[in-house]
XYZ file of C-alpha atoms in Angstrom:
355
model
C -0.020 -0.115 -0.054
C 2.743 2.322 0.818
C 4.666 1.487 -2.140
C 1.708 2.254 -4.246
C 1.262 5.720 -2.708
C 5.003 6.234 -3.348
C 4.759 5.267 -6.797
C 1.638 7.574 -7.164
C 3.379 10.559 -5.760
C 6.512 10.085 -7.769
C 4.250 9.936 -11.009
C 2.517 13.051 -9.806
C 5.653 14.837 -9.368
C 6.957 13.986 -12.729
C 3.936 15.168 -14.224
C 4.058 18.337 -12.271
C 7.684 18.917 -13.278
C 7.067 18.320 -17.015
C 4.294 20.777 -16.685
C 6.209 23.311 -14.897
C 9.087 23.343 -17.241
C 6.782 23.495 -20.134
C 5.053 26.663 -18.857
C 8.504 28.202 -18.184
C 9.803 27.512 -21.866
C 6.264 28.783 -23.406
C 6.922 31.809 -21.359
C 10.610 32.382 -22.457
C 9.777 31.528 -26.092
C 6.724 33.711 -26.211
C 8.794 36.817 -24.847
C 11.641 36.101 -27.158
C 9.412 36.059 -29.970
C 8.003 39.601 -29.280
C 11.058 41.761 -28.524
C 8.720 44.952 -29.051
C 7.293 43.882 -25.504
C 9.893 41.915 -23.962
C 12.533 44.850 -24.234
C 10.525 47.158 -22.291
C 9.540 44.604 -19.918
C 13.052 43.778 -19.082
C 13.864 47.541 -18.522
C 10.546 47.724 -16.418
C 11.972 44.793 -14.200
C 15.355 46.537 -13.678
C 13.562 49.856 -12.850
C 11.114 47.861 -10.368
C 14.491 46.493 -8.589
C 15.506 50.039 -8.147
C 12.571 51.551 -6.745
C 11.242 48.655 -4.884
C 12.847 49.523 -1.531
C 11.204 52.889 -1.496
C 7.746 51.036 -1.443
C 7.776 50.061 2.297
C 9.382 53.288 3.125
C 6.418 55.305 1.864
C 4.211 52.575 3.382
C 5.465 53.258 6.793
C 4.379 56.789 6.469
C 0.814 55.642 6.015
C 0.657 55.851 2.363
C -1.219 52.937 0.639
C 0.819 50.471 -1.376
C -0.648 51.339 -4.648
C -0.288 55.135 -4.181
C 3.091 54.760 -3.028
C 4.219 52.897 -6.225
C 2.319 55.675 -8.408
C 4.177 58.347 -6.203
C 7.457 56.655 -6.905
C 6.884 56.192 -10.501
C 5.786 59.914 -11.130
C 8.844 60.994 -9.250
C 11.010 58.844 -11.485
C 9.325 60.017 -14.633
C 9.601 63.806 -13.484
C 13.399 63.333 -13.080
C 13.743 61.725 -16.364
C 11.428 63.904 -18.460
C 13.794 66.948 -18.891
C 17.049 65.231 -20.110
C 14.905 63.087 -22.458
C 13.117 65.841 -23.835
C 16.349 67.742 -24.333
C 18.362 64.936 -25.812
C 15.974 63.561 -28.564
C 15.936 67.039 -30.725
C 19.620 67.132 -30.170
C 20.260 63.697 -31.202
C 18.020 64.146 -34.435
C 19.894 67.538 -35.300
C 23.122 65.970 -34.903
C 22.175 62.924 -37.042
C 20.763 65.137 -39.853
C 24.058 67.384 -39.999
C 26.343 64.254 -39.938
C 25.364 63.173 -43.484
C 26.916 66.346 -44.749
C 30.355 65.190 -43.504
C 30.244 61.594 -44.754
C 31.584 62.681 -48.264
C 34.511 64.428 -46.316
C 35.440 61.325 -44.407
C 35.096 59.139 -47.698
C 37.598 61.548 -49.457
C 39.939 61.485 -46.743
C 39.896 57.690 -46.360
C 40.414 57.299 -50.156
C 43.330 59.809 -50.195
C 45.102 57.991 -47.428
C 44.475 54.842 -49.136
C 46.033 55.949 -52.345
C 49.108 57.181 -50.404
C 49.369 53.817 -48.669
C 48.966 51.786 -51.753
C 51.597 53.800 -53.758
C 54.179 53.480 -50.917
C 53.491 49.760 -50.450
C 53.900 49.115 -54.196
C 57.135 51.033 -54.320
C 58.687 49.293 -51.270
C 57.467 45.657 -51.880
C 56.129 45.692 -55.550
C 52.689 44.290 -54.236
C 49.648 46.211 -55.719
C 46.576 46.308 -53.499
C 43.072 45.387 -54.734
C 40.879 48.545 -55.028
C 37.751 46.513 -54.685
C 38.212 46.087 -50.794
C 38.309 49.661 -50.478
C 35.162 50.428 -52.405
C 33.164 47.587 -50.927
C 34.199 49.018 -47.581
C 33.226 52.599 -48.361
C 29.822 51.389 -49.806
C 29.167 49.224 -46.871
C 29.950 51.858 -44.644
C 27.923 54.621 -46.299
C 25.072 52.294 -46.549
C 25.406 51.365 -42.768
C 25.480 55.205 -41.824
C 22.767 56.237 -43.972
C 20.439 53.490 -42.839
C 21.342 54.245 -39.246
C 20.194 57.950 -39.801
C 17.191 56.918 -41.627
C 16.231 54.640 -38.616
C 16.564 57.236 -36.260
C 12.891 58.581 -36.398
C 11.773 54.959 -36.158
C 13.909 54.398 -33.025
C 12.861 57.731 -31.330
C 9.200 56.704 -31.918
C 10.015 53.299 -30.422
C 11.565 55.191 -27.592
C 8.558 57.395 -27.125
C 6.335 54.066 -27.022
C 8.704 52.940 -24.177
C 7.850 56.152 -22.405
C 4.373 54.603 -22.095
C 5.085 51.017 -21.671
C 7.820 50.957 -19.463
C 6.030 52.839 -16.720
C 3.021 50.848 -17.021
C 4.978 47.636 -16.943
C 6.813 48.823 -13.933
C 3.698 49.607 -11.951
C 2.112 46.230 -12.617
C 5.743 44.388 -11.762
C 5.524 46.245 -8.313
C 1.972 45.859 -7.806
C 1.186 42.200 -8.945
C 4.578 40.737 -9.262
C 4.244 38.526 -6.096
C 1.081 37.303 -7.366
C 2.676 36.265 -10.562
C 5.491 34.616 -8.395
C 3.106 32.709 -6.290
C 1.474 31.291 -9.036
C 4.450 29.820 -10.464
C 5.537 28.585 -6.948
C 1.987 26.839 -6.926
C 2.676 24.756 -9.924
C 6.350 24.205 -8.964
C 6.956 20.421 -7.895
C 7.597 20.086 -4.326
C 10.938 18.756 -4.943
C 12.044 21.730 -6.709
C 10.023 24.375 -4.646
C 12.967 25.533 -2.444
C 15.625 25.416 -5.218
C 13.517 27.072 -7.693
C 12.553 29.982 -5.087
C 16.297 30.416 -4.175
C 17.310 30.309 -8.069
C 14.809 32.885 -8.930
C 15.781 35.287 -6.244
C 19.492 34.967 -7.147
C 18.998 35.085 -10.936
C 16.743 38.320 -10.448
C 19.392 39.934 -8.305
C 22.155 39.035 -10.698
C 20.350 40.112 -14.142
C 18.822 43.180 -12.526
C 22.098 44.143 -11.026
C 24.195 43.745 -14.002
C 21.853 45.450 -16.259
C 21.855 48.421 -13.736
C 25.618 48.165 -13.439
C 26.104 48.432 -17.147
C 23.543 51.184 -17.458
C 25.578 53.186 -15.028
C 28.713 52.191 -16.614
C 27.628 53.379 -20.123
C 26.207 56.573 -18.540
C 29.530 57.413 -16.900
C 31.362 56.718 -20.333
C 28.868 58.880 -22.004
C 29.236 61.665 -19.578
C 33.083 61.729 -19.829
C 33.297 61.544 -23.725
C 30.403 64.270 -24.413
C 31.826 66.524 -21.881
C 35.292 66.068 -23.080
C 34.482 66.573 -26.817
C 32.341 69.551 -25.998
C 35.240 71.170 -24.061
C 37.547 70.348 -27.140
C 34.836 72.206 -29.373
C 34.233 69.043 -31.472
C 31.080 68.694 -33.495
C 28.668 66.009 -32.705
C 29.845 65.784 -29.228
C 26.635 64.723 -27.949
C 26.202 62.202 -30.760
C 29.632 60.796 -30.499
C 29.370 60.465 -26.557
C 26.086 58.652 -27.154
C 27.854 56.104 -29.350
C 30.580 55.774 -27.123
C 28.006 54.892 -24.092
C 25.783 52.701 -26.070
C 28.769 50.436 -27.548
C 30.344 50.266 -24.164
C 27.580 47.838 -23.313
C 29.236 45.325 -25.332
C 32.141 43.588 -23.360
C 35.774 44.391 -24.387
C 35.356 45.418 -27.980
C 32.603 47.803 -27.337
C 35.144 50.770 -26.252
C 36.902 50.171 -29.580
C 33.737 50.236 -31.523
C 32.712 53.413 -29.915
C 36.029 55.254 -30.317
C 36.436 54.395 -34.026
C 33.821 57.088 -35.620
C 35.146 59.798 -33.392
C 38.947 59.192 -34.328
C 37.972 58.745 -38.155
C 35.840 61.917 -38.033
C 38.709 63.748 -36.233
C 41.183 62.602 -38.705
C 39.093 63.900 -41.803
C 38.292 67.035 -40.226
C 41.272 68.134 -38.007
C 44.002 65.940 -39.510
C 46.635 63.983 -37.504
C 47.431 66.774 -35.183
C 46.966 68.032 -31.884
C 43.178 67.847 -32.002
C 43.295 64.289 -32.984
C 45.762 63.343 -30.158
C 43.646 65.006 -27.577
C 40.418 63.131 -28.909
C 42.479 59.806 -28.631
C 43.846 60.475 -25.113
C 40.218 61.413 -24.151
C 38.830 57.891 -25.221
C 41.959 56.048 -23.747
C 41.427 57.992 -20.275
C 37.514 57.274 -20.294
C 38.140 53.625 -21.032
C 41.141 53.420 -18.648
C 38.887 54.779 -15.938
C 36.031 52.188 -16.860
C 38.558 49.349 -16.965
C 40.470 50.234 -13.794
C 37.578 51.573 -11.445
C 34.082 51.205 -12.923
C 33.943 47.867 -14.277
C 35.621 46.112 -11.254
C 33.386 47.994 -8.580
C 30.145 47.610 -10.566
C 30.108 44.682 -12.938
C 32.777 42.022 -11.883
C 31.194 41.857 -8.230
C 27.759 41.434 -9.691
C 28.413 38.615 -12.041
C 31.209 36.813 -9.992
C 32.834 35.183 -13.027
C 36.332 34.399 -13.969
C 37.712 36.711 -16.537
C 38.291 33.740 -18.765
C 34.869 32.529 -18.531
C 33.738 36.177 -19.547
C 35.847 36.243 -22.619
C 34.556 32.761 -23.779
C 31.055 33.895 -23.000
C 31.416 36.892 -25.190
C 32.861 34.965 -28.137
C 30.265 32.309 -28.108
C 27.642 35.063 -27.848
C 28.849 36.849 -30.759
C 28.776 33.699 -32.908
C 25.470 32.957 -31.842
C 23.548 36.043 -31.985
C 25.997 38.657 -32.969
C 25.924 41.900 -31.065
C 22.984 41.020 -28.993
C 24.653 37.805 -27.922
C 27.646 39.567 -26.888
C 25.542 41.917 -24.647
C 23.543 39.147 -23.056
C 26.362 36.459 -22.671
C 27.721 37.504 -19.608
C 24.231 37.508 -17.620
C 23.310 34.362 -19.100
C 26.734 32.971 -18.113
C 25.975 34.166 -14.354
C 22.606 32.371 -14.519
C 24.135 29.232 -15.783
C 26.702 29.360 -13.138
C 23.951 29.571 -10.568
C 22.130 26.726 -11.852
C 25.290 24.635 -12.176
C 26.202 25.351 -8.601
C 22.559 24.552 -7.559
C 22.762 21.089 -9.196
C 26.185 20.457 -7.844
C 25.180 21.164 -4.498
C 22.102 19.145 -4.514
C 24.025 16.053 -5.908
C 26.892 16.216 -3.462
C 24.522 17.060 -0.424
C 22.352 13.954 -1.361
C 25.457 11.737 -1.618
C 26.869 13.035 1.592
C 23.542 12.351 3.351
C 23.447 8.866 2.055
C 26.837 8.132 3.217
C 25.759 8.608 6.915
């Protein structure tokens, strides 16, 4: 009788386990298939982690929970509204003006190529194939043009986020516990404690990493923009924004962010003091990031060996390109949590059975 009940319990646990992981898989695939929703939802989740500690503080002052959440959101929107409204027109103006400087950059690259090709042929007798240069210029021009044309669409998406992110943040703070309890209710008893622990740690890791990368990118943006503005360089805001956004990509991001500014400086100012000042500015900003910001903010959160980070970035770039490079580190951190949990469960069980 006992054996039958035990077998029935095991069958029920297996069914619940299959159902539970099926629900999780469907949720992940659904979110991955709708990036227009999943991207602002992820940002809303990070924001909810940032302002969640303020909710109980306001509730202790006698403010109801819903009103406390609305108050915090309105405060955050008020603080963010001014810089956003100032930045959007500035980005649009600089992007439109940038297209008039593209021919000048192309002319500079072509002239330098001709000089290099002539010197190489005189010294080695090797004649470079011009097809590579023109293919590079054509692809670069096409990429820049498409990026400029895509800016209105991107800005429209950001305006959509202005509505969606606060809405998602409100419901995550208000009903996130209810959603968590639903998942815990369908979680098998054998996995309940581990799942609760993993989701808690996973949320802290992912939210902390994204917030840290946002702060890191903001610091680089401020340093580069302020430095270029001080040097009286055109497009200082746009070039600073490019440096901040590309800095999100581990290791190679700072290089990608510096290339447009250095090429523009060479084409507009030549290889003189202005170019050297811009190169020093980017070198100092990235040195501050590598030596101070990254170790304090990012490394402590993900807690991964540098070799694991490098391998993760390479695998991510091969699988999903730039997006894979961005999400590779938090995914590696999550995988580490899962492996450690499985390891501890196996060896804890083995140690208990040995007594």
